[in-house]
mmCIF file of C-alpha atoms and ligand atoms in Angstrom:
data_model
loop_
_atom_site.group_PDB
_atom_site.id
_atom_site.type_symbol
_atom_site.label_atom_id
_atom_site.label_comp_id
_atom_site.label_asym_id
_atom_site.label_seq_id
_atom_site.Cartn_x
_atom_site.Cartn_y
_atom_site.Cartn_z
ATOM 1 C CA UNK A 248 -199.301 -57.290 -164.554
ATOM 2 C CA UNK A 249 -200.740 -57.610 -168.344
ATOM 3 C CA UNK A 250 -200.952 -54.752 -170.528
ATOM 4 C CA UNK A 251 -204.396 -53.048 -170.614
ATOM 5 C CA UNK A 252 -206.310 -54.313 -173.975
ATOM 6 C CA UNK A 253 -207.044 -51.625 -176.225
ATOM 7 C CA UNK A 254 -208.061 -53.454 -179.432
ATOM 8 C CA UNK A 255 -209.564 -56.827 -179.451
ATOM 9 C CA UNK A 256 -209.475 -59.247 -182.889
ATOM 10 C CA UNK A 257 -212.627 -61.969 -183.177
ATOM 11 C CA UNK A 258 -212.839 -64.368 -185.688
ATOM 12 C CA UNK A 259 -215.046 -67.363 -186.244
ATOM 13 C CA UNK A 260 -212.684 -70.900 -186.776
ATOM 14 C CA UNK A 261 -214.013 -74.230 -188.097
ATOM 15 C CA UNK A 262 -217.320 -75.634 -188.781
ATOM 16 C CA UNK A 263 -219.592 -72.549 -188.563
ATOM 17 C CA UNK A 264 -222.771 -72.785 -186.083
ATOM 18 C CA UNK A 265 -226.127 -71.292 -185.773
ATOM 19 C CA UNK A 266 -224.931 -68.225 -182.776
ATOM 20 C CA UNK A 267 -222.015 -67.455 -184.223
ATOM 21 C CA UNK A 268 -222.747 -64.222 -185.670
ATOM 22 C CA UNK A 269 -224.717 -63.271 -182.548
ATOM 23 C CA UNK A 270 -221.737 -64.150 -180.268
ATOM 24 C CA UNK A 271 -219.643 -61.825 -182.533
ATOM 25 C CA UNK A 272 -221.860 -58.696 -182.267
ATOM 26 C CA UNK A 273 -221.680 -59.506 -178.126
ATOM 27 C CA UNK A 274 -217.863 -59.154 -178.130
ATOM 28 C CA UNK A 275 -218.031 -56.320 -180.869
ATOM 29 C CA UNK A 276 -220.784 -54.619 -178.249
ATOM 30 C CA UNK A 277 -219.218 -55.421 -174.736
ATOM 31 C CA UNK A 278 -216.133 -54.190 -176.270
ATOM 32 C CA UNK A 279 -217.447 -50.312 -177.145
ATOM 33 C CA UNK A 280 -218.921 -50.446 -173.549
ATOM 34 C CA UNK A 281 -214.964 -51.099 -172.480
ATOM 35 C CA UNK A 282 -214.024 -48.231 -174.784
ATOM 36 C CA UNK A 283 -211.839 -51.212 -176.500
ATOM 37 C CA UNK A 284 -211.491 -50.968 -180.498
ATOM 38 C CA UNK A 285 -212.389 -53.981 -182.110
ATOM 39 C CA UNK A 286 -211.894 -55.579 -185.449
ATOM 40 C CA UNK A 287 -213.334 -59.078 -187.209
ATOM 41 C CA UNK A 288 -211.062 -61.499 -189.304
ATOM 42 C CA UNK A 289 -212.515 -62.734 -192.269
ATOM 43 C CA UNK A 290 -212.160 -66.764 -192.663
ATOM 44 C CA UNK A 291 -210.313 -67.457 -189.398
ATOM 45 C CA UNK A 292 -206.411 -68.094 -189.193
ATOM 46 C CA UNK A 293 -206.287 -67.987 -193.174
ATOM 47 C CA UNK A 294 -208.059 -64.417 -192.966
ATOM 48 C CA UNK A 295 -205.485 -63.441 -190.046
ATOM 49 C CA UNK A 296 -202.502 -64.791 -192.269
ATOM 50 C CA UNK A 297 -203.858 -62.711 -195.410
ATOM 51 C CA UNK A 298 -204.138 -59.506 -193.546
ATOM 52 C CA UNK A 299 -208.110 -59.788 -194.375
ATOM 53 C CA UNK A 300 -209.700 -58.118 -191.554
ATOM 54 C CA UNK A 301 -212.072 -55.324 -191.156
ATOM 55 C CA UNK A 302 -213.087 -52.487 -188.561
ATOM 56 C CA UNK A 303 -216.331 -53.617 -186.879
ATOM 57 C CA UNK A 304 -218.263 -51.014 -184.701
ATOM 58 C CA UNK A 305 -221.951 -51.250 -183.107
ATOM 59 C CA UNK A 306 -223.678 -50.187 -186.345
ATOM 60 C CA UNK A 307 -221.395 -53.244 -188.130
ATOM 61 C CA UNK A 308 -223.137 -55.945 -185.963
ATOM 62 C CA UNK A 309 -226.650 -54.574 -186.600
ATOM 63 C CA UNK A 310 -229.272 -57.442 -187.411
ATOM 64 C CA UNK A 311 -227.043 -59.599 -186.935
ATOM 65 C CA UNK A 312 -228.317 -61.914 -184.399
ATOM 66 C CA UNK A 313 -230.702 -64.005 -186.049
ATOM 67 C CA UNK A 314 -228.486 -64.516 -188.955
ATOM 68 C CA UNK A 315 -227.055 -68.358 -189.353
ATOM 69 C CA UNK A 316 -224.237 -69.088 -190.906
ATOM 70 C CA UNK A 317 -220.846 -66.550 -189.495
ATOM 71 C CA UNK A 318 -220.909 -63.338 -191.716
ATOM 72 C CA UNK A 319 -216.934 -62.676 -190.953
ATOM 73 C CA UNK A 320 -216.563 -66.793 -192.770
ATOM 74 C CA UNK A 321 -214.967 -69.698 -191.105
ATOM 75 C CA UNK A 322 -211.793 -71.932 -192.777
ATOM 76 C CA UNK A 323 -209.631 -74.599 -191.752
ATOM 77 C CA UNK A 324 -206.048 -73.548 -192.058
ATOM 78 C CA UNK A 325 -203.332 -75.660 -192.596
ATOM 79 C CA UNK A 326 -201.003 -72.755 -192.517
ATOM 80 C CA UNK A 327 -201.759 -71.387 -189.468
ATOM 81 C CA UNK A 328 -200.468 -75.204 -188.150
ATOM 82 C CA UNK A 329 -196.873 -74.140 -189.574
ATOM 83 C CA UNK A 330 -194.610 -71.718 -187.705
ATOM 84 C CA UNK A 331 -194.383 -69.644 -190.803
ATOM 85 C CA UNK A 332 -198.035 -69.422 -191.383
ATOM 86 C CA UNK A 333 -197.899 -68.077 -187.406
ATOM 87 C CA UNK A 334 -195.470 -65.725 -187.606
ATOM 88 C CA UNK A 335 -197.289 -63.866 -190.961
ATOM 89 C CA UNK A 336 -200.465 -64.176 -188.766
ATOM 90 C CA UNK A 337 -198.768 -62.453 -185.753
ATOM 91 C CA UNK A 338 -196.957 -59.657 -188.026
ATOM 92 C CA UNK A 339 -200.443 -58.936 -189.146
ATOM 93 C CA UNK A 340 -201.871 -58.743 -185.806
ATOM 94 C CA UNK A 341 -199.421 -56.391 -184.563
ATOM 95 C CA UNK A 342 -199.860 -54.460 -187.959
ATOM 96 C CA UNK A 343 -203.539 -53.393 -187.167
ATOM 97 C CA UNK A 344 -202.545 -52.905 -183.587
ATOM 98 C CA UNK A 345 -204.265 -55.510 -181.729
ATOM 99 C CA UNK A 346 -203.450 -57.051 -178.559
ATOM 100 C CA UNK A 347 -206.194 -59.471 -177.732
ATOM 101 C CA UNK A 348 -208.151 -62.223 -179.358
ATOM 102 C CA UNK A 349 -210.996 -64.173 -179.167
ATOM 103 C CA UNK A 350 -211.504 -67.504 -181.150
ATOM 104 C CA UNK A 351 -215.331 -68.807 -181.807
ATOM 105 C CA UNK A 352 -215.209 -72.327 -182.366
ATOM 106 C CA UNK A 353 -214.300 -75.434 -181.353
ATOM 107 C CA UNK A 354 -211.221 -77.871 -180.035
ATOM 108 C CA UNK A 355 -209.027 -77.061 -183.181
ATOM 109 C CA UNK A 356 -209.133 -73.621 -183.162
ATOM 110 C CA UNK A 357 -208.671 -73.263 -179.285
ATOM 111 C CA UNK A 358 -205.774 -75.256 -179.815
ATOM 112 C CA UNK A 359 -204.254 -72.598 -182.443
ATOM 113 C CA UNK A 360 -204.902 -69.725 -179.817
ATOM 114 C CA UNK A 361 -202.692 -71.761 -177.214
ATOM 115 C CA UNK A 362 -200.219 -71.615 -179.321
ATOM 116 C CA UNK A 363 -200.532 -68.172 -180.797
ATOM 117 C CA UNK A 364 -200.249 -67.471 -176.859
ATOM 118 C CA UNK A 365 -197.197 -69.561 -176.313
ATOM 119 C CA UNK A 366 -195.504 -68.338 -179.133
ATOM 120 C CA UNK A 367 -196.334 -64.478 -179.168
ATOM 121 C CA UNK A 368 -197.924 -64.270 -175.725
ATOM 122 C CA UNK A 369 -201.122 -62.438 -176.899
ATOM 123 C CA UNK A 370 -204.342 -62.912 -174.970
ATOM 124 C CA UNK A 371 -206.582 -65.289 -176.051
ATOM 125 C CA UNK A 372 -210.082 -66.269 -175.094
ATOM 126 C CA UNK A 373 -212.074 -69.132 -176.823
ATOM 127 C CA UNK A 374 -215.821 -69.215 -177.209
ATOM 128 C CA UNK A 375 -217.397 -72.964 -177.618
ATOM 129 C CA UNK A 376 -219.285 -72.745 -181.031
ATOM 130 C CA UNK A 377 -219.985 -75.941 -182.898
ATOM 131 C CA UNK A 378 -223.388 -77.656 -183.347
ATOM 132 C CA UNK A 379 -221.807 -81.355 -182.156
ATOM 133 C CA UNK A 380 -221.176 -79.874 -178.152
ATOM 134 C CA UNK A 381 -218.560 -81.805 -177.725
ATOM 135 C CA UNK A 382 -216.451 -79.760 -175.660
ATOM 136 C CA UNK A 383 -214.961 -80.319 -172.307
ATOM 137 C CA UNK A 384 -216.060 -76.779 -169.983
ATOM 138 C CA UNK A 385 -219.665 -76.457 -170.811
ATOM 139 C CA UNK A 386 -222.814 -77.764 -170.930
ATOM 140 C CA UNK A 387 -224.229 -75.702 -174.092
ATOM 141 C CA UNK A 388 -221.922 -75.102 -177.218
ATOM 142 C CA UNK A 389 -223.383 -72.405 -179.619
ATOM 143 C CA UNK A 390 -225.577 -73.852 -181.846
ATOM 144 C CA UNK A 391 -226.453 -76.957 -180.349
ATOM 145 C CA UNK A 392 -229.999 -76.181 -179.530
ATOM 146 C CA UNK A 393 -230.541 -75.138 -183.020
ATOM 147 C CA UNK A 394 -229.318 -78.023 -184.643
ATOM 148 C CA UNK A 395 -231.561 -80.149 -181.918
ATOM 149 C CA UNK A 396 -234.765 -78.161 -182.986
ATOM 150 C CA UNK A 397 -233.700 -78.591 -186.371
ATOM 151 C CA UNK A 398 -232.989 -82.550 -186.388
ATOM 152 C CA UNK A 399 -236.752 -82.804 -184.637
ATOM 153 C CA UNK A 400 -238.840 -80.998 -187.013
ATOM 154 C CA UNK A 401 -237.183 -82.520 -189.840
ATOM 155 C CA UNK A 402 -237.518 -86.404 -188.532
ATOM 156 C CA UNK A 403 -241.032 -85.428 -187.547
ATOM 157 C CA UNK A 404 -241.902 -84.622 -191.040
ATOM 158 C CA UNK A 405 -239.864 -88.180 -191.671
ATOM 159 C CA UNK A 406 -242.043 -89.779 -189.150
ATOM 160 C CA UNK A 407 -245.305 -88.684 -191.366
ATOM 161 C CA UNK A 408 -244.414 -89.889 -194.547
ATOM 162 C CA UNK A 409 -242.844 -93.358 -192.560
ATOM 163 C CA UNK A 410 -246.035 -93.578 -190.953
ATOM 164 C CA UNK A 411 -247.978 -93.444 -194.404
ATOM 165 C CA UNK A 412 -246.126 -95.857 -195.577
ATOM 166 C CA UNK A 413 -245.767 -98.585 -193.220
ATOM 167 C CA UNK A 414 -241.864 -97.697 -193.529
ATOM 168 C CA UNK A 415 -238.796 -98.400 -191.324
ATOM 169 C CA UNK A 416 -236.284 -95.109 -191.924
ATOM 170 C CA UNK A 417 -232.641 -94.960 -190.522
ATOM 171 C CA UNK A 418 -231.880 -91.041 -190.462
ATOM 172 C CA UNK A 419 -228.272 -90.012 -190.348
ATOM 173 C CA UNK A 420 -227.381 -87.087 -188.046
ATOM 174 C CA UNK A 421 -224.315 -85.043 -187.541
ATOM 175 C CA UNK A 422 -221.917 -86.098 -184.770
ATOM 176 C CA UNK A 423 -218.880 -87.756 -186.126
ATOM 177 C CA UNK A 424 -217.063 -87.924 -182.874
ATOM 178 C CA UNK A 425 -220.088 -87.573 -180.464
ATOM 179 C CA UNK A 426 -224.316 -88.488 -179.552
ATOM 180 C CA UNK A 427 -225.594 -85.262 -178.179
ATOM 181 C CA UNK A 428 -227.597 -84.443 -181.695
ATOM 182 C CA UNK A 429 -228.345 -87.865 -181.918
ATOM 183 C CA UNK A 430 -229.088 -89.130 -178.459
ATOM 184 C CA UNK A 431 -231.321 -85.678 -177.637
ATOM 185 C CA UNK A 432 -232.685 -85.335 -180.969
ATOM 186 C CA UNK A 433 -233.898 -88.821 -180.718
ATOM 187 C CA UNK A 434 -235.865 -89.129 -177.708
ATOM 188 C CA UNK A 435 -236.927 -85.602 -178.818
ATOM 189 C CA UNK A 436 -238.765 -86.969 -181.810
ATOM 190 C CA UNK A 437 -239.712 -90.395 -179.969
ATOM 191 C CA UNK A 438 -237.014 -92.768 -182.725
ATOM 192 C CA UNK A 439 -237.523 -96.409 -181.737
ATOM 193 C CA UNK A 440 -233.655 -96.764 -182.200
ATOM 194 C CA UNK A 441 -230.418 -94.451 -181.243
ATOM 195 C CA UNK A 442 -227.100 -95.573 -182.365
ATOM 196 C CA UNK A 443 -223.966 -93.004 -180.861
ATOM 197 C CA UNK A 444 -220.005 -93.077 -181.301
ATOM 198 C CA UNK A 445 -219.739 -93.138 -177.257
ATOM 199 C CA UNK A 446 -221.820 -96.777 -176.838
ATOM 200 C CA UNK A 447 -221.401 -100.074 -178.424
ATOM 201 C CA UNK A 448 -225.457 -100.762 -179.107
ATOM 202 C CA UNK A 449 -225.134 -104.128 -181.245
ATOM 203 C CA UNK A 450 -226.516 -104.478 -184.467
ATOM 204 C CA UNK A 451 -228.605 -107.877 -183.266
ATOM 205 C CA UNK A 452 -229.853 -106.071 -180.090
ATOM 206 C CA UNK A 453 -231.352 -103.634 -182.893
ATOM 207 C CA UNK A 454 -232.499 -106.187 -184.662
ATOM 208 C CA UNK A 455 -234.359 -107.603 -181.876
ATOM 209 C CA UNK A 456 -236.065 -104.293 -180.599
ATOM 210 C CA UNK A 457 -237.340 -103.508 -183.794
ATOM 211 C CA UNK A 458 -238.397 -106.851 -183.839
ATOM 212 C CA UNK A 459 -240.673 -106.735 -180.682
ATOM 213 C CA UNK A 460 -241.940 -103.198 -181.862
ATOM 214 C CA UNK A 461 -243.310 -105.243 -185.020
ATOM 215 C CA UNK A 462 -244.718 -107.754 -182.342
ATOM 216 C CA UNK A 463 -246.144 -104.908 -180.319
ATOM 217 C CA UNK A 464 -247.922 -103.203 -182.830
ATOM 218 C CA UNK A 465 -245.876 -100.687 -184.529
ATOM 219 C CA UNK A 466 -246.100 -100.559 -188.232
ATOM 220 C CA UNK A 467 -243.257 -97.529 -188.857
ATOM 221 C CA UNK A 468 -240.354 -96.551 -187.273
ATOM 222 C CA UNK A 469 -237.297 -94.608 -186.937
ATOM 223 C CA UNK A 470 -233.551 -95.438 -186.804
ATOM 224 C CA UNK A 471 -231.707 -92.264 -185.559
ATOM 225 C CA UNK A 472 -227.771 -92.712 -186.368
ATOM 226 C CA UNK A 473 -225.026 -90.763 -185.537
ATOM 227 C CA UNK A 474 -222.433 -90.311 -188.209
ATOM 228 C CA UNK A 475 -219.427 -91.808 -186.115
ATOM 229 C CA UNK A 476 -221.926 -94.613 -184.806
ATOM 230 C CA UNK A 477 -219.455 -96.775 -182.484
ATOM 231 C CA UNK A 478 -219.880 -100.387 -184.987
ATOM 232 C CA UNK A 479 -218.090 -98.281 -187.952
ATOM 233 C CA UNK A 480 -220.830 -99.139 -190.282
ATOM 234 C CA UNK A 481 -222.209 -96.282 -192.986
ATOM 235 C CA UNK A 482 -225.926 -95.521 -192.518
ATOM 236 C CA UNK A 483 -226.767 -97.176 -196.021
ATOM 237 C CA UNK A 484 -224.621 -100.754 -194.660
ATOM 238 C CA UNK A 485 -226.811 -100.905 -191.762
ATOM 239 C CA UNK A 486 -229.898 -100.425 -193.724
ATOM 240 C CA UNK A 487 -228.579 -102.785 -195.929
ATOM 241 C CA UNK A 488 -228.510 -105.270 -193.066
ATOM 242 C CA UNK A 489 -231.997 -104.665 -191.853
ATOM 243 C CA UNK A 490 -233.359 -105.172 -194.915
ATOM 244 C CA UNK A 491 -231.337 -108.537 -195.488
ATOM 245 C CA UNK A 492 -232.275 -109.546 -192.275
ATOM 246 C CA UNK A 493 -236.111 -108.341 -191.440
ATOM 247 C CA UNK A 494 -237.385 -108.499 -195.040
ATOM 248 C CA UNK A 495 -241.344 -107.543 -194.145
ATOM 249 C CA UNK A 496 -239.777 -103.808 -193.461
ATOM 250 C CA UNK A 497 -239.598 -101.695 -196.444
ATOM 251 C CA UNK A 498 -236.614 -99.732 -195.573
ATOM 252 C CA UNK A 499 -235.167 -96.043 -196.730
ATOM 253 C CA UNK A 500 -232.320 -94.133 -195.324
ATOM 254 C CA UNK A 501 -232.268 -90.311 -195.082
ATOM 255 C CA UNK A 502 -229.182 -88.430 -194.206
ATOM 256 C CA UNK A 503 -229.685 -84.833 -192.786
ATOM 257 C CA UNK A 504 -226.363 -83.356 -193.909
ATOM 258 C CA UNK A 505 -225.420 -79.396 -193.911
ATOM 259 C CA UNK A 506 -229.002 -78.391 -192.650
ATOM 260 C CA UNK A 507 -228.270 -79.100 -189.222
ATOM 261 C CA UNK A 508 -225.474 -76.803 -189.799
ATOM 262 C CA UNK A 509 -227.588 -73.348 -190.884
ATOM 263 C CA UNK A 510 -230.500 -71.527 -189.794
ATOM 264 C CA UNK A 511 -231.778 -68.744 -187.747
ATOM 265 C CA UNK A 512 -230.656 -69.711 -184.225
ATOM 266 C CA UNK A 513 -232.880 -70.468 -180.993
ATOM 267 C CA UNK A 514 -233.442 -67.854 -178.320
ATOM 268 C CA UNK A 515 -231.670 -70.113 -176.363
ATOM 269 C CA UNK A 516 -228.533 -70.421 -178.326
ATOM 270 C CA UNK A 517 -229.300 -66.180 -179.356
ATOM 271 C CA UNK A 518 -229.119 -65.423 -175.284
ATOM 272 C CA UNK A 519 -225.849 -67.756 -174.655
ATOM 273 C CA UNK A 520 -224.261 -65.912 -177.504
ATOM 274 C CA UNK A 521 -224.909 -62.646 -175.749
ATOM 275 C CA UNK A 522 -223.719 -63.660 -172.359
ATOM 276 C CA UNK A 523 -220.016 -65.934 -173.458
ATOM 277 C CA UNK A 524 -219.395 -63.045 -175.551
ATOM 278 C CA UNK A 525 -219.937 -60.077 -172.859
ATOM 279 C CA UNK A 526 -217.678 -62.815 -170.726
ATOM 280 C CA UNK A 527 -214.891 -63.182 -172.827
ATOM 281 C CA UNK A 528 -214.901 -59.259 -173.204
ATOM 282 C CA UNK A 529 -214.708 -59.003 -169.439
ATOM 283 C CA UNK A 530 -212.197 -61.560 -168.980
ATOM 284 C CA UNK A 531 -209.798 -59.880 -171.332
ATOM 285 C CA UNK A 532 -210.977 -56.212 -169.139
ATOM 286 C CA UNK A 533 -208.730 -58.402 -166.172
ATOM 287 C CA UNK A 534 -206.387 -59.131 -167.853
ATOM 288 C CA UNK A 535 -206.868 -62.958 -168.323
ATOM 289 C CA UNK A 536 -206.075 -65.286 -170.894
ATOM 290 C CA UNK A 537 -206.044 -68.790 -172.263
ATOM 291 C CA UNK A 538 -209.636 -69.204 -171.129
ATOM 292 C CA UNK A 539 -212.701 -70.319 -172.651
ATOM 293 C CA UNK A 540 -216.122 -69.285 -171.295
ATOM 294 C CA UNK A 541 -218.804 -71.679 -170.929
ATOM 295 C CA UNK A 542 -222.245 -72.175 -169.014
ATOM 296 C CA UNK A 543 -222.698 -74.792 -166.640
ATOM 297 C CA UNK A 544 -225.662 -75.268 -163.990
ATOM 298 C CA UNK A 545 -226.997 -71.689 -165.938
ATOM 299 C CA UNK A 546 -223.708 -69.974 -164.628
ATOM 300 C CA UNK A 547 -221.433 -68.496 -166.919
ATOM 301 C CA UNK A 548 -217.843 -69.879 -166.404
ATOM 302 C CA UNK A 549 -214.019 -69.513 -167.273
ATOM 303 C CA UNK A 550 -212.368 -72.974 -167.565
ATOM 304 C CA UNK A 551 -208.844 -73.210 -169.225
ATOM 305 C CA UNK A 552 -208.311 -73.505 -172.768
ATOM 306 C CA UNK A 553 -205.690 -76.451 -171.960
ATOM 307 C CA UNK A 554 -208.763 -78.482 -170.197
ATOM 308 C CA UNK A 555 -211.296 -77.828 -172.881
ATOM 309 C CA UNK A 556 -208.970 -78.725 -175.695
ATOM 310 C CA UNK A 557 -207.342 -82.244 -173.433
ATOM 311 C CA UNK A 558 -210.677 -83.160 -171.543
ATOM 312 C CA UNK A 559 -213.673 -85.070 -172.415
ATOM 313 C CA UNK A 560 -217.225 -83.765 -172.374
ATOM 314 C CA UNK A 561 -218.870 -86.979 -171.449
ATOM 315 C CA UNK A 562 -222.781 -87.784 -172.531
ATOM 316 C CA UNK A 563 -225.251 -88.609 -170.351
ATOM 317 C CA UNK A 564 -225.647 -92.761 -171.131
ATOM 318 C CA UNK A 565 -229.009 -92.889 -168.940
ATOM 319 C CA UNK A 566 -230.649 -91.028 -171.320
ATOM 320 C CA UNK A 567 -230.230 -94.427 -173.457
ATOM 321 C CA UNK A 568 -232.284 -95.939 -170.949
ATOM 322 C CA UNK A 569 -234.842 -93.545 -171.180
ATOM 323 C CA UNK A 570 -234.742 -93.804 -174.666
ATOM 324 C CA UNK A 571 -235.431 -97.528 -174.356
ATOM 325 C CA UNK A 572 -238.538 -97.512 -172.249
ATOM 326 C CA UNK A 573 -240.175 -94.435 -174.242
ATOM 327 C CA UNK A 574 -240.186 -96.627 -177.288
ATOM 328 C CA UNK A 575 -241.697 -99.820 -176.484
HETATM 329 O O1 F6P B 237 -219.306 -78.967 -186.967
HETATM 330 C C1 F6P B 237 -219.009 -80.312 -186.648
HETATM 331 C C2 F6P B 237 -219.527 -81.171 -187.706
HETATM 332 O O2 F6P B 237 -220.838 -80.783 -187.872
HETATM 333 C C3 F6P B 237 -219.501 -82.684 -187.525
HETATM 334 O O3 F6P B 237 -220.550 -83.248 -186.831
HETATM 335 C C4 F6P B 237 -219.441 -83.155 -188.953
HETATM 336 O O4 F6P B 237 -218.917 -84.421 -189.060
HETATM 337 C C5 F6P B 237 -218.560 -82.129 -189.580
HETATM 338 O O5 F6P B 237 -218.813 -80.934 -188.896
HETATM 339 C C6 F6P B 237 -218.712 -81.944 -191.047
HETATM 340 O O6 F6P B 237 -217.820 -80.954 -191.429
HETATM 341 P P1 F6P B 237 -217.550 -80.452 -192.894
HETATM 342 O O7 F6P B 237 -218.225 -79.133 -192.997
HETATM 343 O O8 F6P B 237 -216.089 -80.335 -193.003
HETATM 344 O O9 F6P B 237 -218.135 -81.446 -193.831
#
C-alpha cells in the first residue's frame, strides 16, 4: 500500500494558459480540506531544480482565479531532461519534505512526471492545461475556451474593418500541431475559409471557394489559418498566393500571436479548474498515481499519464463540413 501524502508540490510546466492559476488555488484548497501541506514551484522543473519553491496556504491563492497568466511562472527545462538535472530536482523535493506532485500542463511536462515516477517513485498527477487541447484523455484542456472566446472577438473586430474595406484577411491562429482554435474559432466567427494541421484542404480548392463567394455576392472575407496548417506554407506565402492568383482581392494578413495565450479566463475554463484540481487532490488522498484528470461527456475522469502523453486526441473533421455549408 502507498504511503499516506502529507505534503503535495504543484507547479505550472510549459506554455502557460488562461486557468492555470485557478487550477492551482483548487489543489492548494482541496489540499487544506485533506489536512495535506502544500507548496508551489516557481518556473516548473527549473524552479524544482533551483530549490525555488514557496509555502502556499488558502490566504496565498486568494483572488487568484480570474488572474491569466500562472503566478508560480512556467519554463521549459532542458535540465530536468538530464538525469543530473533529476536527481538535484528530487534532492530538493525530499529537502522540503514532499511526497506528491502535481504537474499543470501539457504532453511534455506529463512526460517529465513519468519519469520523475520511474526514477524516484513519487506520486504524480498531471492536470491538462494548454490553450491548443491537444491532449489525448479529455475533451476540455484549461484554457481552451478562453483562447476560443478570445480568437472570436478579435476576428470579429477583423471582420468590421474587412467588411469596410471590401478586404480578403487570412488570420493566423495558434495551433502548431493541432485545429481545435482554428476549426472552432472559425465557424465561431462565420470565416469563409479554415485551414488545420490534421486535413490536407488544397490551396486551389481555396482558391475556388473564395472564388464562388465573389460570384455569390460576398465582397469581404476571412481566411482562418492554423499555424501548423497541413500544406507547410507561412500565413504571409499563402496570402502571397491569393493575391498572385485572385488579383481583384485586396489582401492583408493578421497573425493573433501571444493574446490567445493571456487573459482573464471563462467561467467555463474557471469551473474545470476547480473540479481537475479537487480531482487530482483526491486521487493522490487514494493513493494513486501516474494519472491525469480530465472531463469527458461533463464527467470528471482519471486516464493514465502513459495514454495521454502516447495517444492522439483526434478533431472532429465534420465540423469542416459544417464549416463549408455555413459559408456559402
Ligand atoms: O501553448 C501551445 C502553443 O500555444 C502553440 O499553439 C504555439 O505554437 C506555442 O504554444 C508557442 O509557444 P511559445 O510560447 O514557445 O512561442
Amino acid at each position: 500500500m502507498s504511503a499516506k501524502v502529507t505534503k503535495v508540490a504543484v507547479m505550472t510546466s510549459g506554455g502557460d494558459s488562461p486557468g492555470m492559476n485557478a487550477a492551482v488555488r483548487a489543489v492548494v484548497r482541496a489540499s487544506i480540506y485533506n489536512n495535506i501541506e502544500c507548496m508551489g514551484i516557481l518556473r516548473g522543473y527549473q524552479g524544482l531544480i533551483e530549490n525555488d519553491l514557496i509555502p502556499l496556504d488558502s490566504r496565498s491563492v486568494r483572488n487568484t482565479i480570474s488572474r491569466g497568466g500562472t503566478f508560480l511562472q512556467s519554463a521549459r527545462s532542458k535540465e530536468f531532461r538530464t538525469p543530473e538535472g533529476r536527481a538535484k530536482a528530487y534532492e530538493n523535493f525530499k529537502a522540503n519534505g514532499l511526497d506528491a506532485l502535481v504537474v499543470i500542463g501539457g504532453d511534455g511536462s506529463f512526460t517529465g512526471a513519468m519519469v520523475f515516477n520511474e526514477e524516484y517513485g513519487i506520486p504524480v498527477i498531471g492536470i491538462p492545461g494548454t490553450i491548443d487541447n491537444d491532449i489525448y484523455g479529455t475533451q476540455f484542456t484549461l484554457g481552451y475556451d478562453t483562447a476560443l472566446n478570445t480568437v472570436v472577438e478579435a476576428i470579429d473586430k477583423i471582420r468590421d474593418t474587412a467588411s469596410s474595406h471590401n478586404r480578403l484577411f487570412f488570420v493566423e491562429v495558434m495551433g502548431r500541431d493541432a485545429g481545435f482554435i482554428a476549426l472552432n474559432a472559425g465557424i465561431g466567427a462565420g470565416a469563409e475559409e479554415i485551414l488545420i494541421p490534421e486535413e490536407d484542404m488544397g490551396i486551389e480548392r481555396m482558391v475556388e471557394s473564395l472564388n464562388r463567394s465573389k460570384i455569390n455576392g460576398k465582397t469581404s472575407s476571412i481566411v482562418v489559418v492554423a499555424e501548423g496548417e497541413r500544406s507547410g506554407k507561412s500565413v504571409f506565402e499563402l496570402a502571397d498566393y491569393v493575391e498572385e492568383n485572385m488579383p481583384e482581392y485586396d489582401v492583408r494578413v493578421s497573425v493573433l500571436g501571444h493574446m490567445q495565450r493571456g487573459g482573464s479566463p471563462s467561467c467555463f475554463d474557471r469551473v474545470l479548474a476547480g473540479r481537475l484540481g479537487v480531482k487530482a487532490v483526491d486521487l493522490l488522498v487514494e493513493g494513486k498515481s501516474n494519472l491525469m484528470v480530465g472531463i469527458n461527456n461533463n464527467k470528471i475522469t482519471a486516464t493514465e499519464l502513459e495514454k495521454a502523453v502516447k495517444l492522439h486526441h483526434d478533431i472532429n473533421t465534420n465540423l469542416l463540413r459544417v464549416a463549408d455549408i455555413l459559408s456559402t
